[in-house]
PDB file of C-alpha atoms and ligand atoms in Angstrom:
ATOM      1  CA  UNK A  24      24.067 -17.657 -49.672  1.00 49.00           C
ATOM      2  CA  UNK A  25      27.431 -16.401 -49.056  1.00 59.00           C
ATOM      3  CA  UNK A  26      30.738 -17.086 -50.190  1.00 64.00           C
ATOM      4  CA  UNK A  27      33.993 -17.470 -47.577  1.00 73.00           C
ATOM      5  CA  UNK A  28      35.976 -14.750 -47.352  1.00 75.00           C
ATOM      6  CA  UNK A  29      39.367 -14.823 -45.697  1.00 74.00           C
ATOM      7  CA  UNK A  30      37.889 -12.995 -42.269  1.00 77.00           C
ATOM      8  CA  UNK A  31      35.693 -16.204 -42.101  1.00 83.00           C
ATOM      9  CA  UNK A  32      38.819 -18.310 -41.056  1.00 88.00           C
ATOM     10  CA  UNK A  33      40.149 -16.832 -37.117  1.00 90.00           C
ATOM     11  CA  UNK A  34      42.238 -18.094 -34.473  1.00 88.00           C
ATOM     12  CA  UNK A  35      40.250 -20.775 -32.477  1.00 84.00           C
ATOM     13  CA  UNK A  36      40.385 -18.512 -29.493  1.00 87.00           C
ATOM     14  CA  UNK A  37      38.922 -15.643 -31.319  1.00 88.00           C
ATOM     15  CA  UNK A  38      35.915 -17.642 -31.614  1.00 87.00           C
ATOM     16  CA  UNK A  39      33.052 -16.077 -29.736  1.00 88.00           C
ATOM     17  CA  UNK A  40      30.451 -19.359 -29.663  1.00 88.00           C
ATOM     18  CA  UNK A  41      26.896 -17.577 -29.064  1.00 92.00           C
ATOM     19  CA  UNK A  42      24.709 -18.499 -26.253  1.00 93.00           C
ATOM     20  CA  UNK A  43      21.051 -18.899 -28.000  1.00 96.00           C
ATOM     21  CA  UNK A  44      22.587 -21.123 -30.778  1.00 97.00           C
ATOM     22  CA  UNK A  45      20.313 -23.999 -31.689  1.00 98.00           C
ATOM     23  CA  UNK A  46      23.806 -26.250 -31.579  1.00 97.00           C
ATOM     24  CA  UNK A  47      24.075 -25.324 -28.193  1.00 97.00           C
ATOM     25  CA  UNK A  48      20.430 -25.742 -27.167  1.00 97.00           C
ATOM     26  CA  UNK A  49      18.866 -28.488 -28.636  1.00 98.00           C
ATOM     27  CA  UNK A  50      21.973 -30.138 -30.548  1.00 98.00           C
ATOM     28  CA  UNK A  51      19.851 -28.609 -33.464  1.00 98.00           C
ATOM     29  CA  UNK A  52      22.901 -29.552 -35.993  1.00 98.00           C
ATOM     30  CA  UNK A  53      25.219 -32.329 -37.599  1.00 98.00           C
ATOM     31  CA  UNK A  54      28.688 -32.936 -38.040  1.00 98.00           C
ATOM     32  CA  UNK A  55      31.280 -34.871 -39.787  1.00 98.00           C
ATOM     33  CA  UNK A  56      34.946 -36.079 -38.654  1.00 98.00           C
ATOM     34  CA  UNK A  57      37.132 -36.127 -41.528  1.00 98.00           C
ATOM     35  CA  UNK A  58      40.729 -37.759 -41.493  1.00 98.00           C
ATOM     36  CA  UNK A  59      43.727 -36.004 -43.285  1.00 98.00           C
ATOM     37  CA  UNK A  60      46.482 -37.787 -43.803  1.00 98.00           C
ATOM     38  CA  UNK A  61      49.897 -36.252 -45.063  1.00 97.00           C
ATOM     39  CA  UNK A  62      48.255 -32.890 -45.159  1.00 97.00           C
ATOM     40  CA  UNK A  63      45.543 -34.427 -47.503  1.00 97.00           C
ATOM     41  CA  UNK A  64      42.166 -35.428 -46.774  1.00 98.00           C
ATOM     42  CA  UNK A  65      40.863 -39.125 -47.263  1.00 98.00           C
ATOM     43  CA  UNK A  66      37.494 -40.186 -48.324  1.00 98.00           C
ATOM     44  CA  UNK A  67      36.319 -36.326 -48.395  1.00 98.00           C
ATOM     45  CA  UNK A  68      33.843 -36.804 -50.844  1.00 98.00           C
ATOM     46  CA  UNK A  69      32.265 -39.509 -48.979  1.00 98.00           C
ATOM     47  CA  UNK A  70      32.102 -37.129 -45.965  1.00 98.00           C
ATOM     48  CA  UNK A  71      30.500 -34.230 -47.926  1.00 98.00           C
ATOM     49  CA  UNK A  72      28.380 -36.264 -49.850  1.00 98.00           C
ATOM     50  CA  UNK A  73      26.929 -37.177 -45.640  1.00 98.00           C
ATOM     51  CA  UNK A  74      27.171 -34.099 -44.697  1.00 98.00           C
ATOM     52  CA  UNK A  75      24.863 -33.199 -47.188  1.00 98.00           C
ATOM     53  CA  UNK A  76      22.256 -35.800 -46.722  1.00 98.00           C
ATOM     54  CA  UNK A  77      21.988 -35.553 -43.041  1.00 98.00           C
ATOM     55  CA  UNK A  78      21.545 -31.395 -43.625  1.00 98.00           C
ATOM     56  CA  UNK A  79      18.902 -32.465 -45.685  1.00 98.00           C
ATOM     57  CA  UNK A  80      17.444 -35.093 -43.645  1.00 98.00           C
ATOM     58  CA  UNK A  81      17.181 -32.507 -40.528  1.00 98.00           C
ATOM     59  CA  UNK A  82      15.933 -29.907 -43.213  1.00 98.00           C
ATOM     60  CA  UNK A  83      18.858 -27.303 -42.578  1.00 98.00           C
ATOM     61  CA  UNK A  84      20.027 -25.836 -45.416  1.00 96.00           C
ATOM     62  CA  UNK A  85      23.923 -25.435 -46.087  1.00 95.00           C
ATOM     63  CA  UNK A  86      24.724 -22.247 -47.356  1.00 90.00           C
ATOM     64  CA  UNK A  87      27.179 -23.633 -49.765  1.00 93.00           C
ATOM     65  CA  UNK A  88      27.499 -25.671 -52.828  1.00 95.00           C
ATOM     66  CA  UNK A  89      29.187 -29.579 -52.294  1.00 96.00           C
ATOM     67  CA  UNK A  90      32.047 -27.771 -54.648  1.00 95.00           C
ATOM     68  CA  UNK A  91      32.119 -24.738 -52.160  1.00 94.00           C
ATOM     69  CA  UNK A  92      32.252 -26.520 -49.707  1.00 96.00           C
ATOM     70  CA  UNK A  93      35.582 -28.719 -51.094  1.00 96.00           C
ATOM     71  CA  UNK A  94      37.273 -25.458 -51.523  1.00 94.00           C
ATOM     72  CA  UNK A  95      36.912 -24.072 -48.338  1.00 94.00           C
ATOM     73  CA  UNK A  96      38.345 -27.388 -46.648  1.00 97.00           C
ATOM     74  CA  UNK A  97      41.173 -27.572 -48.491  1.00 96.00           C
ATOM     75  CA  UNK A  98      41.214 -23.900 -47.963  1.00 95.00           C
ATOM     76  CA  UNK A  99      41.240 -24.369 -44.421  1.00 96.00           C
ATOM     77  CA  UNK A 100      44.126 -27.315 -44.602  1.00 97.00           C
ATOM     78  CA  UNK A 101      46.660 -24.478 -46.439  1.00 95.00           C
ATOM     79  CA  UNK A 102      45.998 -21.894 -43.984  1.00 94.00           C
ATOM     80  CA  UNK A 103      46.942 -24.108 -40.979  1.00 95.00           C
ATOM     81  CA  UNK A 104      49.941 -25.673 -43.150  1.00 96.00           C
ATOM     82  CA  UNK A 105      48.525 -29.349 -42.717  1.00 96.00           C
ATOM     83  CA  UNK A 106      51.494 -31.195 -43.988  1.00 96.00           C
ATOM     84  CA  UNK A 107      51.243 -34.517 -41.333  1.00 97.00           C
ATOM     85  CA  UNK A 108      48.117 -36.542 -40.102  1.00 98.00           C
ATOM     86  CA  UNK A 109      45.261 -34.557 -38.810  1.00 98.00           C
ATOM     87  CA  UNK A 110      41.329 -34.715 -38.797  1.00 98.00           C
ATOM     88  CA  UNK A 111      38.792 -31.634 -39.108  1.00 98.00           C
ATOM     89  CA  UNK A 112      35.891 -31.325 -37.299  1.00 98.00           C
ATOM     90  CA  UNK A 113      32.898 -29.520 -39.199  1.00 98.00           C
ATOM     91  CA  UNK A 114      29.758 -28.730 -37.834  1.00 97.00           C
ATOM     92  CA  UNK A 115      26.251 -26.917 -38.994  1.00 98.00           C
ATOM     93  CA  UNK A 116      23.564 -25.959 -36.920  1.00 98.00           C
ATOM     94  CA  UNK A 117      20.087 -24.272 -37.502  1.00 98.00           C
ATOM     95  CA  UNK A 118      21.724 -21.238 -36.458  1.00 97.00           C
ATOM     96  CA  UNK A 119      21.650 -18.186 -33.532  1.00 97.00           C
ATOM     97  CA  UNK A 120      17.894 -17.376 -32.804  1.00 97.00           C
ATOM     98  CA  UNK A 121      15.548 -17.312 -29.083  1.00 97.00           C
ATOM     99  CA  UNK A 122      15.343 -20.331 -28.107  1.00 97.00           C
ATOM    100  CA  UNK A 123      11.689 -22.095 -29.305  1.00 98.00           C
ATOM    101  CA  UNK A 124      11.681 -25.381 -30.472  1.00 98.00           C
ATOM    102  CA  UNK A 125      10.351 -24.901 -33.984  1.00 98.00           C
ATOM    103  CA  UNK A 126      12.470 -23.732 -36.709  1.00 98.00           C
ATOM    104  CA  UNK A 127      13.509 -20.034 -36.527  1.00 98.00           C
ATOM    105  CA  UNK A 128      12.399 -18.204 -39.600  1.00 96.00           C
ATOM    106  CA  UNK A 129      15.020 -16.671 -41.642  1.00 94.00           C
ATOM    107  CA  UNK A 130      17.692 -17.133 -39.519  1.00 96.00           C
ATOM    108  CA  UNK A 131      21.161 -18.659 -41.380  1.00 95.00           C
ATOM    109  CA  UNK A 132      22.743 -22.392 -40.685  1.00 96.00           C
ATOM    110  CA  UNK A 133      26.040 -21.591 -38.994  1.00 95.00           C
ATOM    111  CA  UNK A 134      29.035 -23.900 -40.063  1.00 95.00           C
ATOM    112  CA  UNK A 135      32.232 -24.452 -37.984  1.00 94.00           C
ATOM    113  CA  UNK A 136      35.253 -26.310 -38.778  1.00 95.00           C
ATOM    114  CA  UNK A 137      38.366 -26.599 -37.312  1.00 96.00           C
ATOM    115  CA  UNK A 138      41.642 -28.439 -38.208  1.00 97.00           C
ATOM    116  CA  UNK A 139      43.609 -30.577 -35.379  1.00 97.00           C
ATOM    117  CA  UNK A 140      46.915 -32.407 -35.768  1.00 97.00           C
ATOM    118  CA  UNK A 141      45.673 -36.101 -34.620  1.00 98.00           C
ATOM    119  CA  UNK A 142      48.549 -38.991 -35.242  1.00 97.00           C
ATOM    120  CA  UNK A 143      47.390 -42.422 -36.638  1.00 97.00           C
ATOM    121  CA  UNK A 144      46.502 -44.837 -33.302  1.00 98.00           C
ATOM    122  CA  UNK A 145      49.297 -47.164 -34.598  1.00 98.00           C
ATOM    123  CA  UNK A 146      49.426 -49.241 -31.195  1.00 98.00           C
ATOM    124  CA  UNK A 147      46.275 -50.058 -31.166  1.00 98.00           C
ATOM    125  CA  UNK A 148      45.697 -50.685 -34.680  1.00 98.00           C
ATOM    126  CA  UNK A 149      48.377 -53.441 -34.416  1.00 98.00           C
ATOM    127  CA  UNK A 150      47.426 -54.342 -30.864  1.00 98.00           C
ATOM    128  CA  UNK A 151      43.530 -54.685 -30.556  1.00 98.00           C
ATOM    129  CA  UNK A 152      41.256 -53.239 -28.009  1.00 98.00           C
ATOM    130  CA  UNK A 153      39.121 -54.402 -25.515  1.00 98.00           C
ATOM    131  CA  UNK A 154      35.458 -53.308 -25.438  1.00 98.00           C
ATOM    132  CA  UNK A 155      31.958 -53.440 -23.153  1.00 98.00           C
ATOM    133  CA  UNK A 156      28.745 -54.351 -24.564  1.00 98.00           C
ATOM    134  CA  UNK A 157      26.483 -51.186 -23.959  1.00 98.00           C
ATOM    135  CA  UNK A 158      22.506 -51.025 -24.391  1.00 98.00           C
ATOM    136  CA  UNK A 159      21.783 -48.841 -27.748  1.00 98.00           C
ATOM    137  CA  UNK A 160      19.400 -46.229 -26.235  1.00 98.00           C
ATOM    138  CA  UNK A 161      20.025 -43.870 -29.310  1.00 98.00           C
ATOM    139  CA  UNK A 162      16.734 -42.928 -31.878  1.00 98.00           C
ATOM    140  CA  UNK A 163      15.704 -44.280 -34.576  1.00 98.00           C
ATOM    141  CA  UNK A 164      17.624 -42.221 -37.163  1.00 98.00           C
ATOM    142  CA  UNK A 165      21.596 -42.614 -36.601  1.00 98.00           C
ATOM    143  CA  UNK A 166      21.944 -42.583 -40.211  1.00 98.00           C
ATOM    144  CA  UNK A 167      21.820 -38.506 -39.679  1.00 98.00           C
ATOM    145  CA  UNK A 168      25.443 -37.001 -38.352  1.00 98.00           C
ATOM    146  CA  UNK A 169      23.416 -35.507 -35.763  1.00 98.00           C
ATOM    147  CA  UNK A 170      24.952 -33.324 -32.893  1.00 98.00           C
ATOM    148  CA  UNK A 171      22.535 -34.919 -30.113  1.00 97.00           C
ATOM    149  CA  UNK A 172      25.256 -37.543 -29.060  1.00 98.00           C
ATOM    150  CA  UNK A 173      24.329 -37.928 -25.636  1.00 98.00           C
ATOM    151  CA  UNK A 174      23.787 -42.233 -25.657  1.00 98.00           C
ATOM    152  CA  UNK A 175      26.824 -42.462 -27.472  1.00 98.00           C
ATOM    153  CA  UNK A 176      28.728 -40.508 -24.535  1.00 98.00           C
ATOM    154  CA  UNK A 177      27.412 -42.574 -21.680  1.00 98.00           C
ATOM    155  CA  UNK A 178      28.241 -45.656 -23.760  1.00 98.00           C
ATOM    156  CA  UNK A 179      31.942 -44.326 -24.414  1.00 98.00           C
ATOM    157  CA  UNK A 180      32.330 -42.750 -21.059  1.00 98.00           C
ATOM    158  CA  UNK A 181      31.010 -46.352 -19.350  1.00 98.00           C
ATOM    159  CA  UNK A 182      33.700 -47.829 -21.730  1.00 98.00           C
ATOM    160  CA  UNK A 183      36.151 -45.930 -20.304  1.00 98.00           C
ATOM    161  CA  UNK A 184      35.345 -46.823 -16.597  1.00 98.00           C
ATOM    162  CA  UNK A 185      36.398 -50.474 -17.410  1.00 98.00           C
ATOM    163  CA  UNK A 186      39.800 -49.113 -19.449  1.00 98.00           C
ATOM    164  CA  UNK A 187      37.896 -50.073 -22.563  1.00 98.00           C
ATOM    165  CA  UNK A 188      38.317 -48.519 -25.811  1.00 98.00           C
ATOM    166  CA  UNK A 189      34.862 -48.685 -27.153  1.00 98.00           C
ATOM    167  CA  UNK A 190      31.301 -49.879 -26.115  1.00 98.00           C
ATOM    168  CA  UNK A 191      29.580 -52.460 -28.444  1.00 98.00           C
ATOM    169  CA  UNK A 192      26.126 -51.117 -28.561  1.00 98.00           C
ATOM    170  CA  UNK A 193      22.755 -53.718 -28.939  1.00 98.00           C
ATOM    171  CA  UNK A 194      19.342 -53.055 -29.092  1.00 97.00           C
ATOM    172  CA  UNK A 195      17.434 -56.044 -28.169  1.00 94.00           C
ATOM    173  CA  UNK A 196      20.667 -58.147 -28.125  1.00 95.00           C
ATOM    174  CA  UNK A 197      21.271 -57.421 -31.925  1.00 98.00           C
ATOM    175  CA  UNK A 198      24.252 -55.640 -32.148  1.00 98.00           C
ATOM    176  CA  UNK A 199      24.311 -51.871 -34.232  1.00 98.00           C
ATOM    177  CA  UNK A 200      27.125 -50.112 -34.508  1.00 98.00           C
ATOM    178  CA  UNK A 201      30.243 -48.649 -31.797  1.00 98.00           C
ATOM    179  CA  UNK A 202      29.191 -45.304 -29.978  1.00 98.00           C
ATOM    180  CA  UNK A 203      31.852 -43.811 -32.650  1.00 98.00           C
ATOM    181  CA  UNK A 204      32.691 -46.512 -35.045  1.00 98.00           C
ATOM    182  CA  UNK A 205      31.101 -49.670 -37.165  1.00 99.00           C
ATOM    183  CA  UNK A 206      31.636 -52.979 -35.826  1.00 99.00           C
ATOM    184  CA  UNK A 207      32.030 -56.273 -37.889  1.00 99.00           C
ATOM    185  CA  UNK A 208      32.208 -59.903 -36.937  1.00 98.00           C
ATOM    186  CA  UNK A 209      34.408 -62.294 -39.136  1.00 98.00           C
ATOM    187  CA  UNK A 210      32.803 -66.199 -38.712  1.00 98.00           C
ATOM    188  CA  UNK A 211      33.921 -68.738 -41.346  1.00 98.00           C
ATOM    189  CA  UNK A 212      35.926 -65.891 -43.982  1.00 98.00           C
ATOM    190  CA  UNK A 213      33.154 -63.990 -43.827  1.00 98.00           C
ATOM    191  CA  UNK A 214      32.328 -60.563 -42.538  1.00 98.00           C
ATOM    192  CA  UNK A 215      28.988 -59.399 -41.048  1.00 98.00           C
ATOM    193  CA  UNK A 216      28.005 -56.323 -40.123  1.00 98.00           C
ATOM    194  CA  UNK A 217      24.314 -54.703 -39.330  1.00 98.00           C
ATOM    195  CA  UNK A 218      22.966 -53.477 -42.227  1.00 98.00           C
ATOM    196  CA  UNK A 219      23.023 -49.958 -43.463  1.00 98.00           C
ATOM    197  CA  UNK A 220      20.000 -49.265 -42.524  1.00 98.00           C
ATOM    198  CA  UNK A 221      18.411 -45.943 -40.801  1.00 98.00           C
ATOM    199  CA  UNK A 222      19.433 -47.138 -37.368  1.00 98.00           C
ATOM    200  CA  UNK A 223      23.063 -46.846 -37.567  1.00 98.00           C
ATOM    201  CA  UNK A 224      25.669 -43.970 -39.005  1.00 98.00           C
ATOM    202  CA  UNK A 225      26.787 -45.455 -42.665  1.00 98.00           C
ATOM    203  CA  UNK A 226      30.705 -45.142 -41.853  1.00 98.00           C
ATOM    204  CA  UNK A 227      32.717 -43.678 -44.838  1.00 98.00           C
ATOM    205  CA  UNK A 228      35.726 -46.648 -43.677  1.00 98.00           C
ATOM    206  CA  UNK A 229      32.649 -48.741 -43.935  1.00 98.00           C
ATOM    207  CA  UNK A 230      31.762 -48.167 -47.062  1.00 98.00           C
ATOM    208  CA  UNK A 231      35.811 -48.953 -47.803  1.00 98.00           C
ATOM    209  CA  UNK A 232      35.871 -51.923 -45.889  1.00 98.00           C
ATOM    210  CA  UNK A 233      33.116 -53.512 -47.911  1.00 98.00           C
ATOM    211  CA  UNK A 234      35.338 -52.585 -50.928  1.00 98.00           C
ATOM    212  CA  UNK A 235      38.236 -54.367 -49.388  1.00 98.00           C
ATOM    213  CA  UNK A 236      36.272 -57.207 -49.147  1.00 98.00           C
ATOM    214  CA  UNK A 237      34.978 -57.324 -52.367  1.00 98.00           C
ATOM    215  CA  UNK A 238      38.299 -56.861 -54.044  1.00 97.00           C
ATOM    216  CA  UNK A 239      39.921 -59.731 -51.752  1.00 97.00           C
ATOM    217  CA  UNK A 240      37.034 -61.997 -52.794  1.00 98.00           C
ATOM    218  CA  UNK A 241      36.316 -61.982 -48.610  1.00 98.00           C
ATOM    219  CA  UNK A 242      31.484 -61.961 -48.389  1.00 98.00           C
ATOM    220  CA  UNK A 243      30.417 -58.671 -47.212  1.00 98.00           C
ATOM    221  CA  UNK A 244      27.441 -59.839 -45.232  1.00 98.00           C
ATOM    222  CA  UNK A 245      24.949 -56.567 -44.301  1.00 98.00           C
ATOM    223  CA  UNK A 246      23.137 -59.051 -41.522  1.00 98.00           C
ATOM    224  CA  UNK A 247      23.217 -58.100 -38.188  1.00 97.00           C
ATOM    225  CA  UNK A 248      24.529 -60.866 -35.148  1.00 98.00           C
ATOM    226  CA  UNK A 249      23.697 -61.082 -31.817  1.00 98.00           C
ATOM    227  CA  UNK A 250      25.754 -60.183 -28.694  1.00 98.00           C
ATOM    228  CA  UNK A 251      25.474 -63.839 -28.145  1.00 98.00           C
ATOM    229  CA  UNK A 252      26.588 -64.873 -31.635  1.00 98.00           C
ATOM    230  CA  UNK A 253      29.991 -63.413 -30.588  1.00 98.00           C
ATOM    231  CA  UNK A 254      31.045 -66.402 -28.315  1.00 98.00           C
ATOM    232  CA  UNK A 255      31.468 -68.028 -32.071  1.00 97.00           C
ATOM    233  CA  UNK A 256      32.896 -65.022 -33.627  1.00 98.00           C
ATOM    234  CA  UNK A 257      36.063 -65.732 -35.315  1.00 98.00           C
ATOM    235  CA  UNK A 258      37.343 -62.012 -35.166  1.00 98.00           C
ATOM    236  CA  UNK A 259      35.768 -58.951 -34.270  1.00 98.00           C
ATOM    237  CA  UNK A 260      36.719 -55.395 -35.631  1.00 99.00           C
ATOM    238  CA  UNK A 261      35.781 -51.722 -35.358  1.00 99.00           C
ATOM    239  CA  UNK A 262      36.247 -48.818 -38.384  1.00 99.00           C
ATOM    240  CA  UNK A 263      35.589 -45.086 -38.407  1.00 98.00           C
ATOM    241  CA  UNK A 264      38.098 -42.392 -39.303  1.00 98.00           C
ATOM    242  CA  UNK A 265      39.761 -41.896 -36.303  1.00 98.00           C
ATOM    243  CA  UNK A 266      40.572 -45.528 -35.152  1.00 98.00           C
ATOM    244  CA  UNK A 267      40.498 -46.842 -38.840  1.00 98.00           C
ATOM    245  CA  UNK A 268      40.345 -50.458 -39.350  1.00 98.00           C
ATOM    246  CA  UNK A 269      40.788 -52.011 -35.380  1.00 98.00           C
ATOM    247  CA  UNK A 270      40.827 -55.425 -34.217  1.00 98.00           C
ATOM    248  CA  UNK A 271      38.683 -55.898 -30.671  1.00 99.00           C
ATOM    249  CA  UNK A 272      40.199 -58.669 -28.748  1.00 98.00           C
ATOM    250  CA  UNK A 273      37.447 -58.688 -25.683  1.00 98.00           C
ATOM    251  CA  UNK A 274      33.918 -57.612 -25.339  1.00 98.00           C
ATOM    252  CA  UNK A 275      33.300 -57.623 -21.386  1.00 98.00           C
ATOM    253  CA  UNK A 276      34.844 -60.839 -20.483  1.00 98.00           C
ATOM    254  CA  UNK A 277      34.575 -62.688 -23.660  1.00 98.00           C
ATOM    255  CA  UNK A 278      37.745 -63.353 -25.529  1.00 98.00           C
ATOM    256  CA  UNK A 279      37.743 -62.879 -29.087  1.00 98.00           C
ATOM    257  CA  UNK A 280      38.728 -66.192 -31.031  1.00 96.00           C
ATOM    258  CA  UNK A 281      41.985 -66.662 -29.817  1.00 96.00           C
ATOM    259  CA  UNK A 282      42.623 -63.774 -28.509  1.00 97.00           C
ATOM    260  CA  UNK A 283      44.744 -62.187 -30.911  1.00 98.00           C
ATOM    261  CA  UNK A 284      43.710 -60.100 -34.483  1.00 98.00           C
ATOM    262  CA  UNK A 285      42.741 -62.008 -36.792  1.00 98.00           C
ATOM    263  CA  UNK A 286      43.698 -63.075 -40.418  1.00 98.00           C
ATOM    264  CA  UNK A 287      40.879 -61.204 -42.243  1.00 98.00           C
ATOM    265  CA  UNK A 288      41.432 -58.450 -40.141  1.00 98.00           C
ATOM    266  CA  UNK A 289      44.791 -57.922 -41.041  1.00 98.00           C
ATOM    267  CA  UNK A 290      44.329 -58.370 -44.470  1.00 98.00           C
ATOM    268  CA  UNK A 291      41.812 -55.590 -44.211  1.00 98.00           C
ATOM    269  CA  UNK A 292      43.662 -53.233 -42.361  1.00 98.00           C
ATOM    270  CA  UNK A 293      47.004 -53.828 -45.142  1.00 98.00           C
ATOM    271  CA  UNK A 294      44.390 -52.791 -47.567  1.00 98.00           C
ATOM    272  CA  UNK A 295      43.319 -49.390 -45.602  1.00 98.00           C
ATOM    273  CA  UNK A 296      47.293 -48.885 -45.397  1.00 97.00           C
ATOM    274  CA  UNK A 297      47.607 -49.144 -49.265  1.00 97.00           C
ATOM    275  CA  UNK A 298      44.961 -46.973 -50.180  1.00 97.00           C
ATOM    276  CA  UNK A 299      44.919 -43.935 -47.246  1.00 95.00           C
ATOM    277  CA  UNK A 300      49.457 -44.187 -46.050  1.00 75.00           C
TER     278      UNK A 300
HETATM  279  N1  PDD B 425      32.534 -41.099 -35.505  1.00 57.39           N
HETATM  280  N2  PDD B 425      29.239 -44.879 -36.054  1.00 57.39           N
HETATM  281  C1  PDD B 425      29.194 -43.797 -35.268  1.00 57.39           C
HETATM  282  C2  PDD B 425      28.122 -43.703 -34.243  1.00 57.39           C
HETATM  283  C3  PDD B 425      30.153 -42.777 -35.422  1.00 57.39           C
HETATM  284  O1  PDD B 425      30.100 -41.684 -34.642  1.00 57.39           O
HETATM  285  C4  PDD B 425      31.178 -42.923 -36.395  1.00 57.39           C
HETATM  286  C5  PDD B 425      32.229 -41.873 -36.619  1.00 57.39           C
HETATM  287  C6  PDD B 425      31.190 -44.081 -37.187  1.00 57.39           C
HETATM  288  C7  PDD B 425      32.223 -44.302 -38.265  1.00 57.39           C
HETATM  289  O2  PDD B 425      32.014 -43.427 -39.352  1.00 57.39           O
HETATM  290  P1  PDD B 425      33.210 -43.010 -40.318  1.00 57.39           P
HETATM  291  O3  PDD B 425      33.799 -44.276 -40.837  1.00 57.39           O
HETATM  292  O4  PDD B 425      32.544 -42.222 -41.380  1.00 57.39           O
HETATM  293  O5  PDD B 425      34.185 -42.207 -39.515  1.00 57.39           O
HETATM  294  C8  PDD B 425      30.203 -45.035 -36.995  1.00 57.39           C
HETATM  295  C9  PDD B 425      33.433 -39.990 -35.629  1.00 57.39           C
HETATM  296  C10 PDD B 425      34.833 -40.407 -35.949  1.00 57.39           C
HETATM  297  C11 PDD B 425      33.329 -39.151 -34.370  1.00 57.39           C
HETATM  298  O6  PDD B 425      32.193 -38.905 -33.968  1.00 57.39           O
HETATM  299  O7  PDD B 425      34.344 -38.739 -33.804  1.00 57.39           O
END
């Protein structure tokens, strides 16, 4: 183990990425996307306390302590002189060995992190989005952070084809998750999302927007609905820490209730303002 030393932090372009690098090779790594607002991060623990089970869950071993770890991200925020909205993007891989498949033997994780300015997606927070319904073709253990997001960038990237913000991903018909965010249906007051189980990423917003509900008195329902249950879906929404808390208005060429966010939707996203503006 090692501790961070200012010559760890360098100019993005001075990075020099090496080629045999299990990130590079086999996605051998995980990652988190954590949102700064105001030059200050929100939900961080939440993040690290991910970070640290998905390192765990792909056996790679972080060279740092969770409280290390804090220090050298907020380290990172003062020596870019974060003041507005931002997020930083962290990743660890196996580390730089020849390329074989198993696990390289004594060879160090690598961690990289970088901070970008990224402004809150205010328009389409108030606005809605429209989205695609997309197969889930993803493994069997989204729960991990993992690097390998191939699926989840044909889902976006078919998405995007048809000017749509996100792709609704099913397996089976039963809807998961977004290829980057939760996804919750609102039917009667209540909200229902698929459950946290190993199949999806457990969203840190997620975990807030089932606090939201609870503290509004609004069911939290962890059961998952059907691509077909959404022709009765009241509202629809998305969370993760880029888009927040957004309402989807279409998926293909269904309409969304009446077309316009809904009630609990907007309650929910007033309560994501309180707490992270
Ligand atoms: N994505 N599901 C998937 C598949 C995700 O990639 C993400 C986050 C989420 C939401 O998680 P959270 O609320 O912790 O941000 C759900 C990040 C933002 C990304 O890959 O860019």
């Amino acid at each position: 183990d090692r501790i961070l030393t200012e010559d760890d932090f360098i100019h993005q372009d001075e990075l020099r990425y090496p080629f045999e690098e299990r990130g590079l090779q086999f996605g051998d790594g995980i990652y988190e996307v954590i949102r700064v607002y105001n030059g200050k991060f929100y939900l961080l623990k939440e993040h690290v306390e991910r970070l640290y089970r998905s390192a765990a869950a792909v056996k790679i071993n972080v060279p740092y302590t969770q409280e290390e770890m804090y220090d050298h991200l907020k380290r990172l925020l003062e020596l870019n002189k974060v003041e507005s909205d931002a997020k930083v993007y962290l990743q660890i891989t196996r580390g730089s060995a020849p390329r074989n498949h198993a696990f390289p033997k004594d060879t160090a994780a690598n961690l990289y992190a970088y901070v970008k300015d990224l402004p809150r997606p205010t328009d389409l927070i108030a606005g809605g989005v429209h989205t695609i319904t997309h197969e889930d073709v993803r493994w069997d253990w989204c729960y991990i952070k993992s690097l390998n997001l191939l699926p989840n960038v044909m889902a976006k990237q078919a998405a995007e084809e048809l000017n749509c913000y996100e792709a609704v991903l099913h397996k089976d018909g039963e809807v998961t998750e977004c290829s980057s965010s939760n996804v919750y249906m609102v039917k009667n007051g209540k909200v229902y999302t698929h459950p946290a189980k190993k199949n999806i990423l457990h969203g840190c917003v997620r975990m807030r927007v089932e606090a939201f509900c609870d503290s509004q008195n609004i069911d939290f329902v962890e059961e998952s609905f059907k691509v077909e249950d959404l022709q009765y879906a009241d509202e629809l929404f998305l969370s993760s820490s880029t888009s927040e808390i957004m309402p989807i208005l279409k998926v293909d060429h269904l309409q969304i209730g009446d077309g316009n966010p809904g009630a609990v939707t907007r309650l929910l996203q007033q309560r994501y303002e309180e707490e992270a503006g």
